[in-house]
Coordinates of C-alpha atoms in Angstrom, one line a residue:
Chain A
M264 CA 95.3 92.3 142.5
A265 CA 94.8 93.5 146.0
Q266 CA 97.0 96.2 147.6
L267 CA 98.9 95.7 151.1
M268 CA 98.8 98.3 153.4
P269 CA 102.3 99.0 154.2
I270 CA 103.1 98.7 157.6
S271 CA 103.9 101.9 158.9
E272 CA 100.2 103.5 158.1
W273 CA 98.8 101.0 160.1
F274 CA 99.7 103.6 163.7
Q275 CA 98.5 106.6 161.5
K276 CA 95.7 108.5 163.1
K277 CA 93.4 108.6 159.7
E278 CA 91.3 112.3 159.2
K279 CA 87.2 111.0 157.9
Y280 CA 86.9 112.4 154.3
V281 CA 89.6 112.0 152.5
Q282 CA 89.9 113.4 148.9
I283 CA 92.7 111.6 146.8
T284 CA 93.6 113.5 144.3
P285 CA 96.2 112.3 141.4
K286 CA 99.3 114.4 141.8
T287 CA 100.0 115.2 138.3
E288 CA 96.0 116.6 137.7
K289 CA 94.8 120.1 138.7
R290 CA 91.3 119.6 139.8
P291 CA 89.8 121.6 142.1
M292 CA 87.2 119.2 144.4
P293 CA 84.2 118.1 142.9
D294 CA 82.0 117.8 145.5
G295 CA 80.3 120.9 147.7
I296 CA 79.3 124.4 146.9
W297 CA 83.0 126.0 146.9
S298 CA 86.0 124.3 145.7
K299 CA 89.5 125.6 145.7
C300 CA 91.5 126.6 142.2
A301 CA 94.1 124.2 142.0
E302 CA 96.0 126.7 140.0
C303 CA 95.8 130.2 141.7
G304 CA 93.6 129.3 145.1
E305 CA 91.0 131.3 144.9
I306 CA 88.0 129.6 146.8
I307 CA 85.3 129.5 143.0
Y308 CA 82.2 128.7 144.4
Q309 CA 81.4 125.8 142.3
K310 CA 77.7 126.4 140.2
E311 CA 80.0 129.1 138.9
L312 CA 83.1 126.9 138.2
V313 CA 80.0 124.9 136.1
K314 CA 78.8 127.7 134.6
N315 CA 81.9 129.0 133.5
L316 CA 82.5 126.1 131.6
W317 CA 85.4 124.6 134.1
V318 CA 87.5 127.8 133.8
C319 CA 88.5 129.4 136.7
P320 CA 86.3 133.1 136.6
K321 CA 89.9 134.7 138.4
C322 CA 92.7 133.3 137.0
D323 CA 92.0 131.8 133.8
F324 CA 92.9 128.3 134.2
H325 CA 90.8 125.9 132.1
Y326 CA 90.5 122.8 133.5
K327 CA 90.7 118.7 131.9
L328 CA 87.2 118.2 130.8
A329 CA 84.9 114.9 130.6
A330 CA 85.0 113.7 126.9
C331 CA 80.4 114.3 127.8
D332 CA 81.5 117.4 129.2
R333 CA 83.1 119.1 126.3
L334 CA 80.2 117.5 123.6
N335 CA 78.0 119.5 126.3
I336 CA 80.1 123.1 124.8
L337 CA 81.0 121.9 121.9
L338 CA 78.0 120.7 119.9
D339 CA 74.3 122.4 119.4
E340 CA 72.0 121.1 122.5
G341 CA 74.9 118.3 123.3
K342 CA 73.3 116.2 120.7
S343 CA 74.9 113.7 118.9
D344 CA 75.2 110.5 117.2
E345 CA 78.1 108.5 118.8
F346 CA 79.4 105.5 117.0
D347 CA 81.5 103.1 117.5
A348 CA 81.0 103.0 121.2
S349 CA 80.9 99.1 122.2
L350 CA 84.7 99.0 120.5
S351 CA 86.3 97.7 123.2
S352 CA 90.6 96.5 124.1
A353 CA 92.0 93.7 124.0
D354 CA 94.6 92.6 125.8
P355 CA 97.0 91.1 122.7
L356 CA 100.8 91.6 124.9
K357 CA 98.6 90.1 127.7
F358 CA 100.4 93.2 129.9
E359 CA 101.0 93.2 133.4
A360 CA 103.1 95.2 135.6
E361 CA 102.0 96.0 139.3
K362 CA 97.8 96.0 137.8
T363 CA 97.8 94.2 134.7
Y364 CA 96.2 95.9 131.5
I365 CA 92.2 94.8 131.9
E366 CA 92.7 96.0 135.0
S367 CA 93.9 99.6 134.2
L368 CA 90.7 99.0 132.0
N369 CA 88.4 98.1 134.2
Q370 CA 89.1 100.7 136.8
S371 CA 89.3 103.5 133.6
R372 CA 85.9 101.4 132.1
E373 CA 84.6 102.1 136.3
K374 CA 86.1 105.8 137.2
T375 CA 84.7 107.6 133.6
G376 CA 81.7 105.4 132.2
L377 CA 83.5 104.9 128.7
N378 CA 84.9 102.1 127.0
D379 CA 87.9 103.6 126.3
A380 CA 89.8 107.2 126.0
V381 CA 87.6 108.5 122.3
I382 CA 83.9 109.0 121.6
T383 CA 83.4 109.4 118.0
V384 CA 79.9 111.3 117.0
K385 CA 78.0 112.8 114.6
G386 CA 76.3 116.4 115.5
K387 CA 75.9 119.8 114.7
I388 CA 77.5 123.2 115.5
D389 CA 75.4 126.4 114.2
S390 CA 72.9 124.1 113.1
R391 CA 76.4 122.6 110.1
N392 CA 76.8 118.5 110.9
V393 CA 80.6 118.0 111.6
I394 CA 82.2 114.5 112.7
M395 CA 84.2 114.7 115.7
A396 CA 86.3 112.9 118.2
I397 CA 86.6 113.6 121.4
M398 CA 89.3 112.5 123.6
D399 CA 89.2 111.7 127.5
F400 CA 92.4 112.8 130.0
R401 CA 90.7 110.5 132.6
F402 CA 91.1 107.0 130.5
I403 CA 94.0 106.0 131.0
G404 CA 95.7 109.8 130.8
G405 CA 94.0 109.8 127.3
S406 CA 96.6 107.1 125.8
M407 CA 96.2 106.0 122.1
G408 CA 95.7 102.0 121.7
S409 CA 93.5 100.0 119.2
V410 CA 90.4 101.7 120.2
V411 CA 91.2 105.2 119.7
G412 CA 93.5 104.7 116.7
E413 CA 90.4 102.5 114.8
K414 CA 87.9 105.3 116.4
V415 CA 89.8 108.1 115.0
T416 CA 90.3 106.5 112.1
R417 CA 86.6 105.4 111.4
A418 CA 85.7 109.2 112.2
V419 CA 87.5 110.1 109.9
E420 CA 86.4 108.1 106.9
M421 CA 83.0 108.2 108.3
A422 CA 84.1 111.8 107.7
I423 CA 84.9 111.6 103.4
K424 CA 81.8 109.2 103.2
N425 CA 79.3 111.7 104.4
K426 CA 81.8 114.6 103.6
L427 CA 81.6 116.5 106.6
P428 CA 83.9 118.9 107.6
L429 CA 85.8 116.8 110.8
V430 CA 86.2 118.4 114.2
I431 CA 88.6 116.6 116.8
V432 CA 89.5 117.7 120.4
S433 CA 92.8 116.0 121.7
S434 CA 94.1 115.1 125.3
S435 CA 96.2 112.6 125.8
G436 CA 99.4 111.7 127.2
G437 CA 100.6 109.4 124.2
A438 CA 100.6 106.3 122.6
R439 CA 99.5 103.5 125.4
M440 CA 102.6 100.9 126.5
Q441 CA 100.2 99.0 127.4
E442 CA 100.2 97.8 123.8
G443 CA 103.4 97.8 122.4
M444 CA 104.1 98.4 119.0
L445 CA 99.8 97.9 117.9
S446 CA 99.7 101.3 119.4
L447 CA 102.4 103.2 117.8
M448 CA 101.3 101.7 114.2
Q449 CA 97.8 103.6 115.6
M450 CA 99.8 106.7 114.6
A451 CA 100.8 105.5 110.8
K452 CA 97.0 105.0 110.7
T453 CA 95.3 108.1 111.6
S454 CA 97.6 109.4 110.0
A455 CA 97.0 107.8 106.7
A456 CA 93.3 107.9 107.0
I457 CA 94.2 112.4 107.2
A458 CA 95.6 112.1 104.1
R459 CA 92.5 110.0 101.6
F460 CA 90.5 113.3 103.9
K461 CA 92.8 115.7 102.6
K462 CA 91.9 114.7 99.6
T463 CA 88.4 115.9 100.4
G464 CA 88.7 119.4 100.6
L465 CA 86.9 120.2 103.5
P466 CA 88.9 121.3 106.5
Y467 CA 89.8 119.2 109.4
I468 CA 90.5 121.1 112.3
S469 CA 92.3 119.5 115.1
V470 CA 92.2 120.9 118.8
L471 CA 94.3 120.8 121.7
T472 CA 94.1 120.8 124.9
N473 CA 95.1 119.9 127.7
P474 CA 97.6 117.9 128.0
T475 CA 98.3 116.2 124.1
T476 CA 101.7 115.0 124.1
G477 CA 103.5 111.9 122.8
G478 CA 102.1 110.3 119.9
V479 CA 98.8 111.6 119.6
T480 CA 100.5 115.0 118.8
A481 CA 103.0 113.5 116.6
S482 CA 100.3 111.6 114.6
F483 CA 96.8 112.7 113.5
A484 CA 96.7 116.1 116.5
S485 CA 99.1 117.7 114.4
L486 CA 97.6 118.1 110.8
G487 CA 94.5 120.0 111.1
D488 CA 94.1 122.2 108.0
I489 CA 93.9 124.6 111.5
I490 CA 95.5 124.4 114.9
I491 CA 93.2 125.5 117.7
A492 CA 94.8 125.4 121.8
E493 CA 93.1 126.1 124.4
P494 CA 95.2 129.1 126.4
Q495 CA 97.9 127.4 128.6
A496 CA 97.3 123.9 127.0
L497 CA 100.4 121.8 127.6
V498 CA 101.2 120.6 123.8
G499 CA 104.2 119.0 122.9
F500 CA 106.4 116.1 121.6
A501 CA 108.0 114.9 124.2
G502 CA 106.9 115.3 128.2
P503 CA 108.5 117.8 130.4
R504 CA 109.6 115.4 132.8
V505 CA 111.6 113.5 129.8
I506 CA 113.1 116.7 128.8
E507 CA 114.2 117.5 132.2
K508 CA 116.0 114.8 132.2
T509 CA 117.8 114.7 128.9
I510 CA 119.2 118.1 129.0
R511 CA 119.7 118.3 132.5
Q512 CA 118.2 121.2 132.8
K513 CA 114.9 123.2 134.5
L514 CA 112.8 124.2 131.8
P515 CA 111.3 127.5 131.7
K516 CA 107.6 127.7 133.3
D517 CA 105.7 128.6 129.9
F518 CA 108.0 126.2 127.9
Q519 CA 105.8 123.9 126.1
K520 CA 102.2 125.1 127.1
A521 CA 100.0 127.1 124.8
E522 CA 101.1 130.4 123.8
F523 CA 104.8 129.4 123.7
M524 CA 103.9 126.9 121.0
L525 CA 101.9 129.9 119.0
G526 CA 105.7 132.0 119.6
Y527 CA 107.5 129.7 117.1
G528 CA 105.0 128.9 114.9
Q529 CA 103.9 125.9 116.2
I530 CA 99.8 126.1 116.6
D531 CA 97.9 128.5 114.1
L532 CA 95.3 130.8 117.5
V533 CA 95.2 130.5 121.4
V534 CA 91.1 130.4 122.1
H535 CA 89.6 130.5 125.2
R536 CA 86.4 127.5 125.7
K537 CA 83.7 130.4 125.5
D538 CA 84.4 131.1 122.0
L539 CA 85.4 127.7 121.5
K540 CA 82.5 126.5 119.4
A541 CA 82.2 130.2 117.8
T542 CA 85.6 130.5 116.4
I543 CA 84.9 126.7 114.8
S544 CA 81.7 127.4 113.8
K545 CA 83.4 130.4 111.5
L546 CA 86.5 128.1 110.6
I547 CA 84.2 125.5 109.0
N548 CA 82.0 127.7 107.9
F549 CA 84.0 130.3 106.4
F550 CA 86.7 127.0 104.8
T551 CA 83.4 125.2 103.0
G552 CA 82.3 128.6 101.4
E553 CA 79.5 128.2 103.4
L554 CA 79.7 132.6 104.8
R555 CA 77.6 134.1 106.8
Chain B
M266 CA 137.6 97.3 116.4
K267 CA 137.0 97.6 120.0
K268 CA 136.1 94.7 122.3
F269 CA 132.8 95.1 124.0
M270 CA 131.6 91.8 126.3
M271 CA 127.6 91.7 127.0
D272 CA 126.5 90.9 130.1
F273 CA 125.4 87.3 128.1
E274 CA 128.6 87.3 126.9
K275 CA 131.2 86.6 129.7
P276 CA 132.0 82.3 129.7
V277 CA 132.4 83.0 125.6
V278 CA 134.7 86.0 126.1
E279 CA 136.6 84.1 128.8
L280 CA 137.2 81.3 126.6
E281 CA 138.2 83.4 123.3
T282 CA 140.4 85.1 125.2
K283 CA 142.1 81.9 126.1
L284 CA 141.6 80.4 122.2
E285 CA 143.5 83.5 121.3
K286 CA 146.9 83.7 123.7
L287 CA 146.8 79.6 123.3
K288 CA 146.9 80.7 118.9
R289 CA 149.5 83.2 119.7
L290 CA 152.4 81.2 120.7
P291 CA 155.0 79.6 118.7
T292 CA 154.2 77.5 116.5
K293 CA 157.1 75.0 118.1
E294 CA 155.4 74.9 120.9
K295 CA 151.5 74.8 119.4
S296 CA 152.3 71.8 117.6
G297 CA 151.5 70.1 121.7
I298 CA 148.2 71.5 122.3
A299 CA 146.9 71.0 118.5
K300 CA 144.8 69.1 120.5
E301 CA 143.5 71.6 123.1
I302 CA 143.6 74.8 120.4
L303 CA 140.2 72.1 118.8
L304 CA 138.6 71.3 122.1
L305 CA 138.8 74.6 123.0
E306 CA 137.2 75.2 118.9
K307 CA 133.9 73.1 120.0
Q308 CA 133.0 74.4 123.1
I309 CA 133.7 77.7 122.2
D310 CA 131.6 77.0 119.2
K311 CA 128.3 74.4 121.8
I312 CA 128.5 77.9 124.3
H313 CA 127.6 80.1 121.1
E314 CA 125.0 78.3 119.9
S315 CA 123.6 77.6 123.8
I316 CA 123.7 81.4 124.7
Y317 CA 122.8 82.7 121.9
S318 CA 119.6 81.2 120.1
N319 CA 117.5 81.9 123.7
L320 CA 118.7 85.5 124.0
S321 CA 115.4 87.5 126.2
A322 CA 114.2 90.0 124.8
S323 CA 116.7 92.6 127.6
E324 CA 119.8 90.6 125.9
K325 CA 118.3 90.7 121.8
L326 CA 118.3 94.7 123.6
Q327 CA 121.9 94.9 124.1
I328 CA 122.7 93.1 120.9
A329 CA 121.2 95.7 119.1
R330 CA 122.8 98.6 120.7
H331 CA 126.2 97.2 120.7
P332 CA 128.5 99.3 119.9
N333 CA 130.0 98.0 117.7
R334 CA 126.8 96.9 115.9
P335 CA 126.9 98.3 111.9
R336 CA 125.2 101.0 110.8
T337 CA 123.6 102.7 108.5
F338 CA 125.5 103.6 106.5
D339 CA 128.4 100.5 106.6
Y340 CA 125.2 98.7 105.1
V341 CA 125.1 101.3 102.7
D342 CA 128.6 101.1 101.3
F343 CA 128.8 97.7 100.9
I344 CA 125.6 96.7 99.5
F345 CA 125.3 100.4 97.2
T346 CA 127.5 101.8 94.5
D347 CA 128.0 105.7 94.2
F348 CA 126.5 106.7 96.8
I349 CA 125.8 110.5 97.6
E350 CA 125.0 112.3 100.3
L351 CA 122.2 115.2 100.1
H352 CA 122.3 118.1 103.3
G353 CA 119.8 120.1 104.8
D354 CA 115.9 120.9 106.0
R355 CA 116.4 124.0 103.5
V356 CA 114.6 126.2 106.7
C357 CA 117.3 125.6 109.0
G358 CA 119.6 123.4 109.7
D359 CA 121.4 119.5 108.5
D360 CA 121.0 117.4 111.0
L361 CA 124.2 114.9 111.0
A362 CA 121.9 111.9 112.8
L363 CA 119.4 111.4 109.9
V364 CA 121.2 110.8 106.5
G365 CA 119.7 110.6 102.9
G366 CA 120.9 109.9 99.4
P367 CA 120.1 108.4 96.0
A368 CA 122.4 105.5 94.8
F369 CA 122.5 102.7 93.2
L370 CA 121.4 99.3 93.9
E371 CA 122.7 97.0 91.0
G372 CA 122.3 98.9 88.3
E373 CA 118.6 99.8 89.7
R374 CA 118.4 103.6 91.4
V375 CA 117.5 104.5 95.0
M376 CA 116.6 106.8 97.5
I377 CA 118.1 106.2 101.3
L378 CA 116.8 107.3 104.1
G379 CA 118.7 106.2 107.7
H380 CA 119.1 106.9 111.1
Q381 CA 123.1 107.9 111.8
K382 CA 125.2 106.9 115.4
G383 CA 128.4 106.9 115.4
K384 CA 131.9 104.8 115.9
D385 CA 133.1 106.4 118.8
T386 CA 131.9 109.6 121.1
K387 CA 133.0 112.2 118.9
E388 CA 130.8 111.2 115.7
N389 CA 128.2 109.5 118.4
V390 CA 128.4 113.5 119.6
S391 CA 127.8 114.5 116.3
R392 CA 125.3 112.9 115.3
N393 CA 123.4 113.3 118.4
F394 CA 123.0 109.4 119.3
G395 CA 120.9 108.8 115.8
M396 CA 118.7 110.5 117.6
P397 CA 116.7 113.2 115.5
H398 CA 115.8 116.5 115.5
P399 CA 112.9 117.7 113.6
E400 CA 115.4 119.4 110.4
G401 CA 116.5 115.9 110.2
Y402 CA 112.8 114.6 109.8
R403 CA 112.1 117.7 107.7
K404 CA 115.5 116.8 105.2
A405 CA 113.8 113.0 105.4
L406 CA 110.4 114.6 104.1
R407 CA 112.6 116.6 100.9
L408 CA 114.3 113.6 99.9
M409 CA 111.5 111.6 100.0
E410 CA 109.2 114.0 97.9
L411 CA 112.3 114.6 95.1
A412 CA 112.2 109.7 95.3
E413 CA 108.4 110.8 94.1
K414 CA 108.7 112.9 92.0
F415 CA 112.5 110.3 90.2
N416 CA 110.3 107.4 90.8
L417 CA 113.1 106.4 92.9
P418 CA 112.7 102.8 95.3
L419 CA 112.7 104.9 98.8
I420 CA 114.1 102.7 101.0
C421 CA 114.6 103.1 105.5
F422 CA 116.5 102.1 107.5
I423 CA 115.4 102.6 111.3
D424 CA 118.4 103.2 113.9
T425 CA 117.4 105.4 116.9
P426 CA 116.6 105.6 120.5
G427 CA 114.3 108.0 120.0
A428 CA 113.4 111.3 118.2
Y429 CA 115.7 113.7 120.4
P430 CA 112.9 115.2 123.5
G431 CA 115.1 119.0 124.4
I432 CA 114.2 121.9 123.6
E433 CA 115.1 122.9 120.5
A434 CA 113.1 119.7 119.6
E435 CA 110.1 121.2 120.8
E436 CA 110.8 124.7 119.8
H437 CA 110.9 123.5 116.3
G438 CA 107.7 121.4 116.4
Q439 CA 109.4 117.8 117.0
A440 CA 105.6 116.6 116.3
A441 CA 104.5 118.0 112.9
A442 CA 107.9 116.8 112.0
I443 CA 107.2 113.6 112.6
A444 CA 103.5 113.2 112.0
Q445 CA 104.2 115.3 108.0
N446 CA 107.0 112.5 107.4
L447 CA 103.9 109.3 108.6
M448 CA 100.9 111.1 106.3
K449 CA 103.5 111.7 103.2
M450 CA 104.8 108.2 103.7
S451 CA 101.3 106.7 103.6
T452 CA 100.9 108.6 100.0
L453 CA 104.0 108.6 98.6
S454 CA 103.5 106.8 94.8
I455 CA 106.8 105.2 95.2
P456 CA 107.4 101.7 96.3
I457 CA 109.1 102.1 100.4
I458 CA 111.2 98.9 101.6
I459 CA 111.7 99.6 105.5
L460 CA 114.6 97.8 107.2
N461 CA 114.9 97.6 111.6
I462 CA 118.3 97.4 111.6
G463 CA 119.3 98.6 115.4
E464 CA 117.3 100.4 117.7
G465 CA 113.1 101.3 116.2
G466 CA 112.5 103.8 119.2
S467 CA 108.8 104.4 119.4
G468 CA 108.1 107.6 116.5
G469 CA 110.9 108.8 115.6
A470 CA 111.3 105.2 113.8
L471 CA 108.7 105.3 112.2
A472 CA 108.6 108.5 111.0
L473 CA 110.7 106.6 108.6
G474 CA 108.8 103.5 108.6
V475 CA 105.6 103.4 106.7
G476 CA 105.9 101.1 103.4
D477 CA 104.5 98.9 101.8
R478 CA 107.5 96.1 103.1
I479 CA 108.7 95.6 107.2
F480 CA 111.3 93.8 107.4
M481 CA 113.9 93.5 111.3
L482 CA 117.4 91.8 111.6
E483 CA 116.6 89.3 114.4
N484 CA 118.5 90.9 117.3
S485 CA 116.7 94.8 116.5
Y486 CA 113.8 95.5 118.5
Y487 CA 111.2 97.8 117.5
S488 CA 109.3 99.4 120.5
V489 CA 105.8 102.2 121.9
I490 CA 108.7 103.3 124.8
T491 CA 112.1 102.5 125.6
P492 CA 112.1 99.5 128.1
E493 CA 113.8 102.5 130.3
G494 CA 111.0 104.5 130.3
C495 CA 108.7 102.5 130.3
A496 CA 110.1 100.6 133.2
S497 CA 110.7 104.5 134.9
I498 CA 106.6 104.9 134.2
L499 CA 105.5 101.6 135.8
W500 CA 107.9 101.2 138.5
H501 CA 109.5 104.3 138.4
D502 CA 112.9 102.7 138.4
E503 CA 114.8 102.4 135.3
T504 CA 116.1 99.2 136.3
R505 CA 113.3 97.3 136.0
A506 CA 114.1 97.8 132.3
S507 CA 114.6 94.5 131.0
E508 CA 111.6 92.8 132.6
A509 CA 109.5 96.3 131.2
A510 CA 111.4 95.0 127.6
E511 CA 109.6 91.5 128.5
A512 CA 106.4 93.4 129.0
L513 CA 106.9 95.4 125.5
K514 CA 106.8 92.1 123.1
L515 CA 109.3 94.0 121.5
T516 CA 111.4 92.1 119.6
A517 CA 111.8 90.9 115.7
D518 CA 109.1 87.8 116.0
D519 CA 106.6 89.1 118.8
L520 CA 106.5 92.1 115.4
L521 CA 106.4 89.0 113.1
R522 CA 103.5 87.2 115.1
L523 CA 101.3 90.5 115.6
E524 CA 101.7 91.1 111.8
I525 CA 103.4 94.5 112.1
I526 CA 106.2 93.1 110.2
D527 CA 106.8 91.1 106.8
G528 CA 109.6 88.8 107.5
I529 CA 113.2 88.4 110.2
I530 CA 116.5 88.6 108.3
D531 CA 119.0 85.4 110.1
E532 CA 122.1 87.2 111.7
P533 CA 124.9 84.8 112.9
L534 CA 125.4 83.9 116.7
G535 CA 126.5 86.9 118.8
G536 CA 124.7 89.8 116.6
A537 CA 125.4 91.1 112.5
H538 CA 128.9 92.7 113.6
R539 CA 130.7 89.4 114.1
D540 CA 129.7 89.0 110.3
F541 CA 129.1 91.7 108.8
E542 CA 129.6 90.4 104.8
L543 CA 127.2 87.5 105.7
V544 CA 124.3 90.4 106.9
G545 CA 125.0 93.0 104.0
G546 CA 125.1 90.2 101.2
T547 CA 120.9 89.0 102.8
L548 CA 119.8 92.4 103.2
K549 CA 120.4 93.1 99.7
K550 CA 119.8 90.6 98.2
V551 CA 116.4 90.4 100.1
L552 CA 116.6 94.6 99.4
E553 CA 116.6 93.3 95.2
D554 CA 113.9 90.3 95.3
N555 CA 111.7 93.1 97.1
I556 CA 112.0 95.7 95.0
K557 CA 111.8 94.3 92.2
E558 CA 108.0 92.4 93.4
L559 CA 106.6 95.5 93.7
K560 CA 107.5 98.0 90.7
G561 CA 106.5 94.7 89.2
V562 CA 102.5 96.4 91.0
S563 CA 100.6 99.4 90.3
I564 CA 101.2 102.4 92.2
D565 CA 97.1 102.1 92.5
K566 CA 97.7 98.8 93.9
L567 CA 100.7 99.5 95.7
L568 CA 99.2 103.0 98.0
D569 CA 95.3 101.0 98.1
D570 CA 97.6 97.5 99.7
R571 CA 100.2 100.4 101.4
Y572 CA 96.9 101.7 103.3
K573 CA 95.1 98.2 103.8
R574 CA 98.6 98.0 105.9
L575 CA 98.2 100.1 108.1
R576 CA 94.6 99.5 108.4
K577 CA 93.9 96.0 109.9
I578 CA 96.3 96.9 112.2
G579 CA 94.7 96.9 116.6
A580 CA 93.5 94.0 118.6
Y581 CA 89.9 95.2 119.8
A582 CA 86.5 93.9 120.6
E583 CA 83.1 94.9 118.9
K584 CA 79.4 94.3 120.2

């Protein structure tokens, strides 16, 4: 369905090269040589930002990462075998609002080149095989519907079957409402799979990145043997807007940030992106008994 | 009981009020209007049927949230004997929005858990309108483990708008508390029966919702997000909640079709509050039958079936 332009906008002067940035997503401008940090306003040389793993060199703000960029950072030579890549969402409820669910899916597919909000792979961390699931927030807010639930569950089962450590990097607004109760039940499905994984004696490292909320936090993401969060990542059950509306007061600025959650005993570690791979590697080696 | 009228009940309630007035007339005058009373009663029955047998999702939602709708404790009192309410999470609190304890079901020892809303504003405030904090979910976890230790079938009553979204709830780990329950319930080596008696609000409901049998009362709902929340995300307009309610496919009929629940328990026309004992009786029978059946299944098979049941939920295409 085409969006009609309101009449009031017909007569406004158009600027050339309009950059459309979603209101909530803080990302520096991707094109050009220079970027302005959306957090501190610092002008950063684009190449330096990429070299710095999408972390602002001045204020250390950790930008959201595409799943494939995350893969490059965490796995040896960025190499991996992806599985279940062809799984794609059906539209079981025939969900329709301003946009149909099918339209939302297609837009996200085009934007990200992914079939849904998670990729699941087998790869190596410091030469050791692991099963890894990485969520991508750009795909309908990293929401969990049937495909995310199924792929995560299969990844967990794959780790059980192959006796491999499990790493899940989450980034999600929660359960995907366009699939209704089928989405909610994915929380139970993934948690049941994790319960089975726990019996293997292998480590499950859960990494929470900005933001991880709702049904993903309230299921597999909170069930890691070790829970790591990136600095400043928003981590919680309810989103801040919902809480503010419920309690009718402004929330403190650091509320639900990784450091805040660390203080309340909800996570084990806050780890800078540049140290993330080394930390995961160390933990896996320790808990699998392969000390070095 | 206080009178409370839902929008779509208006035509009935008007006639009912008229009927009551007629019935209250002294017997002398009544003889002349006996016919009229009879006629009115027939008329009311007819309208009842036409209104209540074709309820929309948002109308069912109103019944599920009806202030006079029977709560967990109403059913506990009616169905079970010797219920002992147990308190506290052994960490820092006792959440009155989530209650539980052991009881007898016709001689069978069971463990009961349930969300508990209040009957009036005062009780609702103390019970936080049935919206648990992590303390509630951790108490539930404790009682689940107790049930497992003593081999008691677990019965969960679901009736919550959702887990409470507040500052303390986040500080105390709302998400982790829910996640722990989901994981635990998937491996509890006792039969688990879930009854949704009113509101099934998202993760806060699901945290008592993993089991071997799931039933819903006819006018209860179960949803990934409240229709109000959904409408506010989709259209930035909470008043369009009834549209969202339709789109979310949250009624018992929808969820039976999606193979998420095992059965629907009939309510009298107009909702469970119109004939509580009828619904209580049916629930009791359903519980007795299913516990008997599940107790005949070996624990290994029970757990395997429970996993498979979750495992198959989802709609996707694969090349």
